[in-house]
Short mmCIF file of N, CA and C in Angstrom, two decimals:
data_model
loop_
_atom_site.label_atom_id
_atom_site.label_comp_id
_atom_site.label_asym_id
_atom_site.label_seq_id
_atom_site.Cartn_x
_atom_site.Cartn_y
_atom_site.Cartn_z
N MET A 43 -48.20 -9.25 112.33
CA MET A 43 -48.06 -7.50 111.28
C MET A 43 -46.39 -7.16 111.70
N ALA A 44 -45.77 -6.67 110.82
CA ALA A 44 -44.74 -5.72 111.15
C ALA A 44 -44.75 -4.85 111.02
N LEU A 45 -44.88 -3.50 112.75
CA LEU A 45 -44.67 -2.33 112.80
C LEU A 45 -44.04 -1.30 112.27
N PHE A 46 -44.05 0.16 112.22
CA PHE A 46 -43.06 0.52 111.42
C PHE A 46 -42.31 1.14 112.67
N GLU A 47 -40.63 1.24 112.13
CA GLU A 47 -40.11 1.27 112.97
C GLU A 47 -38.70 2.46 112.18
N PRO A 48 -39.11 3.79 113.11
CA PRO A 48 -38.03 4.91 112.05
C PRO A 48 -37.08 5.07 112.58
N THR A 49 -36.78 4.66 113.95
CA THR A 49 -35.12 4.56 113.67
C THR A 49 -34.83 3.06 112.81
N ALA A 50 -35.35 2.12 113.04
CA ALA A 50 -35.29 0.75 111.65
C ALA A 50 -34.94 0.91 110.60
N ASN A 51 -35.90 1.96 110.87
CA ASN A 51 -36.12 2.65 108.85
C ASN A 51 -34.46 3.07 108.67
N GLU A 52 -34.67 4.27 109.26
CA GLU A 52 -33.59 4.71 109.22
C GLU A 52 -32.21 4.11 109.47
N ASP A 53 -32.11 2.85 110.27
CA ASP A 53 -30.36 2.58 109.93
C ASP A 53 -30.36 1.64 108.84
N GLU A 54 -31.35 0.64 108.27
CA GLU A 54 -31.20 0.09 107.10
C GLU A 54 -30.95 0.75 105.75
N LEU A 55 -31.57 1.89 106.18
CA LEU A 55 -31.53 3.20 104.88
C LEU A 55 -30.42 3.61 105.16
N ARG A 56 -29.35 3.80 105.85
CA ARG A 56 -27.83 4.16 105.74
C ARG A 56 -27.11 2.72 105.76
N ALA A 57 -27.83 1.53 105.75
CA ALA A 57 -26.62 0.58 105.52
C ALA A 57 -26.79 0.53 104.27
N ASN A 58 -27.80 0.64 103.49
CA ASN A 58 -28.14 0.48 101.98
C ASN A 58 -27.83 0.92 101.74
N LEU A 59 -27.35 2.78 101.83
CA LEU A 59 -26.58 3.85 101.06
C LEU A 59 -24.96 3.48 101.23
N ASP A 60 -24.47 2.63 102.44
CA ASP A 60 -22.92 1.97 102.52
C ASP A 60 -22.82 1.06 101.21
N LEU A 61 -23.82 0.36 101.69
CA LEU A 61 -23.84 -1.23 100.49
C LEU A 61 -23.63 -0.36 98.72
N LEU A 62 -24.60 0.49 98.47
CA LEU A 62 -24.63 1.36 97.43
C LEU A 62 -23.35 1.76 96.96
N GLN A 63 -22.58 2.55 97.74
CA GLN A 63 -21.41 3.61 97.79
C GLN A 63 -19.95 2.26 97.72
N GLU A 64 -20.17 1.08 98.03
CA GLU A 64 -18.88 0.22 98.06
C GLU A 64 -19.25 -0.43 96.89
N THR A 65 -20.75 -0.57 95.89
CA THR A 65 -20.88 -1.03 94.82
C THR A 65 -20.26 -0.24 93.45
N ARG A 66 -21.11 1.23 93.97
CA ARG A 66 -20.61 2.28 93.05
C ARG A 66 -18.48 1.79 92.57
N GLU A 67 -18.09 1.67 93.77
CA GLU A 67 -16.51 1.82 94.03
C GLU A 67 -15.82 0.80 93.17
N ILE A 68 -16.64 -0.60 93.43
CA ILE A 68 -15.81 -1.78 93.20
C ILE A 68 -16.51 -1.55 91.35
N ALA A 69 -17.58 -1.19 90.97
CA ALA A 69 -18.17 -0.96 89.65
C ALA A 69 -16.99 -0.10 88.89
N HIS A 70 -16.73 0.85 89.64
CA HIS A 70 -15.38 2.53 88.74
C HIS A 70 -13.90 1.75 89.30
N ILE A 71 -13.61 0.53 89.64
CA ILE A 71 -12.69 -0.12 89.98
C ILE A 71 -11.93 -1.16 88.49
N LYS A 72 -13.77 -2.17 88.57
CA LYS A 72 -13.58 -2.85 87.02
C LYS A 72 -13.50 -2.03 85.34
N GLU A 73 -14.34 -0.77 85.81
CA GLU A 73 -14.53 -0.16 84.94
C GLU A 73 -12.91 0.38 84.24
N TYR A 74 -12.23 0.76 85.52
CA TYR A 74 -10.81 1.29 84.37
C TYR A 74 -9.74 0.16 84.30
N ALA A 75 -9.84 -1.11 85.05
CA ALA A 75 -9.86 -2.08 84.54
C ALA A 75 -9.52 -2.64 83.15
N VAL A 76 -11.09 -2.54 82.84
CA VAL A 76 -11.42 -2.54 81.36
C VAL A 76 -11.23 -1.89 80.63
N LYS A 77 -11.22 -0.69 81.02
CA LYS A 77 -10.36 0.36 79.79
C LYS A 77 -9.37 0.11 79.53
N THR A 78 -8.67 0.09 81.01
CA THR A 78 -6.67 -0.14 80.53
C THR A 78 -6.40 -1.32 79.85
N ARG A 79 -7.24 -2.35 79.66
CA ARG A 79 -6.91 -3.97 79.64
C ARG A 79 -7.63 -3.48 77.33
N VAL A 80 -8.40 -2.40 77.27
CA VAL A 80 -8.57 -1.85 75.93
C VAL A 80 -7.54 -1.44 75.37
N ALA A 81 -6.99 -0.51 75.88
CA ALA A 81 -6.23 0.41 75.96
C ALA A 81 -4.96 -0.34 75.28
N ARG A 82 -4.17 -1.14 76.40
CA ARG A 82 -3.42 -1.82 75.74
C ARG A 82 -3.13 -2.85 74.76
N LYS A 83 -4.48 -2.95 74.73
CA LYS A 83 -4.91 -4.12 73.46
C LYS A 83 -5.08 -3.46 72.22
N TYR A 84 -5.28 -2.22 72.67
CA TYR A 84 -4.92 -1.30 71.10
C TYR A 84 -3.61 -1.50 70.70
N ASP A 85 -3.37 -0.64 71.82
CA ASP A 85 -2.13 0.21 71.53
C ASP A 85 -0.97 -1.00 71.01
N ARG A 86 -1.11 -2.10 70.98
CA ARG A 86 -0.21 -3.26 70.34
C ARG A 86 -0.58 -3.47 69.28
N ARG A 87 -1.49 -2.56 68.66
CA ARG A 87 -1.94 -3.04 66.94
C ARG A 87 -1.50 -1.33 66.44
N VAL A 88 -1.22 -0.61 66.79
CA VAL A 88 -0.51 0.84 66.20
C VAL A 88 1.01 0.65 65.78
N VAL A 89 1.43 1.09 64.52
CA VAL A 89 2.38 0.93 64.30
C VAL A 89 2.83 2.35 64.01
N TYR A 90 4.04 2.71 65.01
CA TYR A 90 4.76 4.34 65.60
C TYR A 90 5.73 4.16 63.88
N ARG A 91 5.67 5.29 63.41
CA ARG A 91 6.32 5.48 62.49
C ARG A 91 7.69 6.61 62.36
N ASP A 92 8.90 6.63 62.31
CA ASP A 92 9.93 8.20 62.29
C ASP A 92 10.41 8.51 60.83
N PHE A 93 10.11 9.33 61.25
CA PHE A 93 10.12 9.83 59.67
C PHE A 93 10.49 11.20 59.34
N GLN A 94 11.75 10.89 58.57
CA GLN A 94 13.13 11.99 58.52
C GLN A 94 13.35 12.32 57.74
N GLU A 95 14.14 14.12 57.92
CA GLU A 95 13.57 14.78 56.69
C GLU A 95 14.20 14.61 55.41
N GLY A 96 13.23 15.43 54.70
CA GLY A 96 13.05 14.41 53.66
C GLY A 96 12.82 13.42 52.94
N ASP A 97 11.73 12.96 54.07
CA ASP A 97 11.47 11.36 53.39
C ASP A 97 9.56 12.43 52.66
N LEU A 98 8.79 11.46 52.26
CA LEU A 98 7.89 12.16 51.54
C LEU A 98 6.82 11.43 51.90
N VAL A 99 5.38 11.90 52.22
CA VAL A 99 4.40 11.94 52.99
C VAL A 99 3.19 12.47 52.73
N LEU A 100 2.29 11.57 53.00
CA LEU A 100 0.64 12.29 52.99
C LEU A 100 0.39 12.54 54.23
N ARG A 101 -0.94 13.90 53.99
CA ARG A 101 -1.32 14.50 55.10
C ARG A 101 -2.74 14.45 54.55
N LYS A 102 -3.37 13.63 56.22
CA LYS A 102 -4.42 14.33 55.77
C LYS A 102 -5.58 15.18 55.70
N ALA A 103 -6.46 15.22 54.75
CA ALA A 103 -7.03 15.99 53.90
C ALA A 103 -7.75 16.91 55.04
N THR A 104 -7.76 18.44 54.81
CA THR A 104 -8.13 18.92 55.80
C THR A 104 -9.35 19.20 55.24
N LEU A 105 -10.44 19.56 55.78
CA LEU A 105 -12.29 19.18 55.54
C LEU A 105 -12.24 21.15 54.43
N GLY A 106 -13.16 20.81 53.45
CA GLY A 106 -12.97 22.52 52.60
C GLY A 106 -14.49 22.91 52.34
N ALA A 107 -15.09 23.55 51.48
CA ALA A 107 -16.57 23.36 51.86
C ALA A 107 -17.43 22.53 51.48
N GLU A 108 -16.77 21.78 50.24
CA GLU A 108 -17.73 20.89 50.14
C GLU A 108 -17.01 19.34 51.38
N LYS A 109 -18.39 18.49 51.13
CA LYS A 109 -17.57 17.11 51.51
C LYS A 109 -18.86 15.86 51.27
N ASN A 110 -18.05 14.96 50.62
CA ASN A 110 -18.54 13.94 50.22
C ASN A 110 -17.96 12.81 50.05
N LYS A 111 -18.59 11.76 49.36
CA LYS A 111 -17.93 10.64 49.38
C LYS A 111 -16.91 10.05 47.97
N LEU A 112 -16.50 11.02 47.41
CA LEU A 112 -15.61 11.91 46.55
C LEU A 112 -14.36 12.06 46.69
N THR A 113 -14.82 13.16 47.96
CA THR A 113 -13.71 14.45 48.48
C THR A 113 -12.65 13.64 48.44
N PRO A 114 -11.24 13.71 47.92
CA PRO A 114 -10.28 12.71 48.48
C PRO A 114 -10.04 12.93 49.93
N LYS A 115 -9.28 11.87 51.01
CA LYS A 115 -8.81 11.85 52.30
C LYS A 115 -7.60 12.37 52.83
N TRP A 116 -6.68 12.40 51.54
CA TRP A 116 -5.05 12.56 51.95
C TRP A 116 -4.98 13.39 51.16
N GLU A 117 -3.99 14.41 50.77
CA GLU A 117 -3.20 15.29 50.20
C GLU A 117 -1.85 15.10 50.28
N GLY A 118 -1.11 15.43 49.06
CA GLY A 118 0.37 15.50 49.38
C GLY A 118 0.47 15.14 47.90
N LEU A 119 1.30 14.51 47.60
CA LEU A 119 3.25 14.27 48.61
C LEU A 119 4.20 15.19 48.57
N LEU A 120 3.84 15.52 50.07
CA LEU A 120 4.41 16.46 50.85
C LEU A 120 5.86 15.78 51.35
N ARG A 121 6.96 16.81 51.56
CA ARG A 121 8.09 16.48 52.05
C ARG A 121 8.38 17.27 53.35
N ILE A 122 8.80 16.39 54.66
CA ILE A 122 8.78 16.74 55.57
C ILE A 122 10.36 17.43 55.89
N ALA A 123 10.16 19.00 55.55
CA ALA A 123 11.30 19.78 56.03
C ALA A 123 12.38 19.85 57.19
N GLU A 124 11.59 19.99 58.08
CA GLU A 124 12.58 19.95 59.85
C GLU A 124 11.80 18.82 60.15
N LYS A 125 12.49 18.36 61.14
CA LYS A 125 12.22 17.31 62.20
C LYS A 125 10.99 17.65 63.42
#
């Protein structure tokens, strides 16, 4: 039968706490790596557009008083006045 030793128990709790902190740091590093990888994959599919003065464009519609599935999502054609 093992007896309870407060000093040994305290040492074990501190060691467990140190291991827990190390595990958290490893998880944080892995999370950052995954988020970076996902962001790079997303950014590869983004099409950057460079508009010039005088181009006709559509603008995302600002939500008015009423929003439903028939509300237009874009408004325009608008001409770019200045860059």
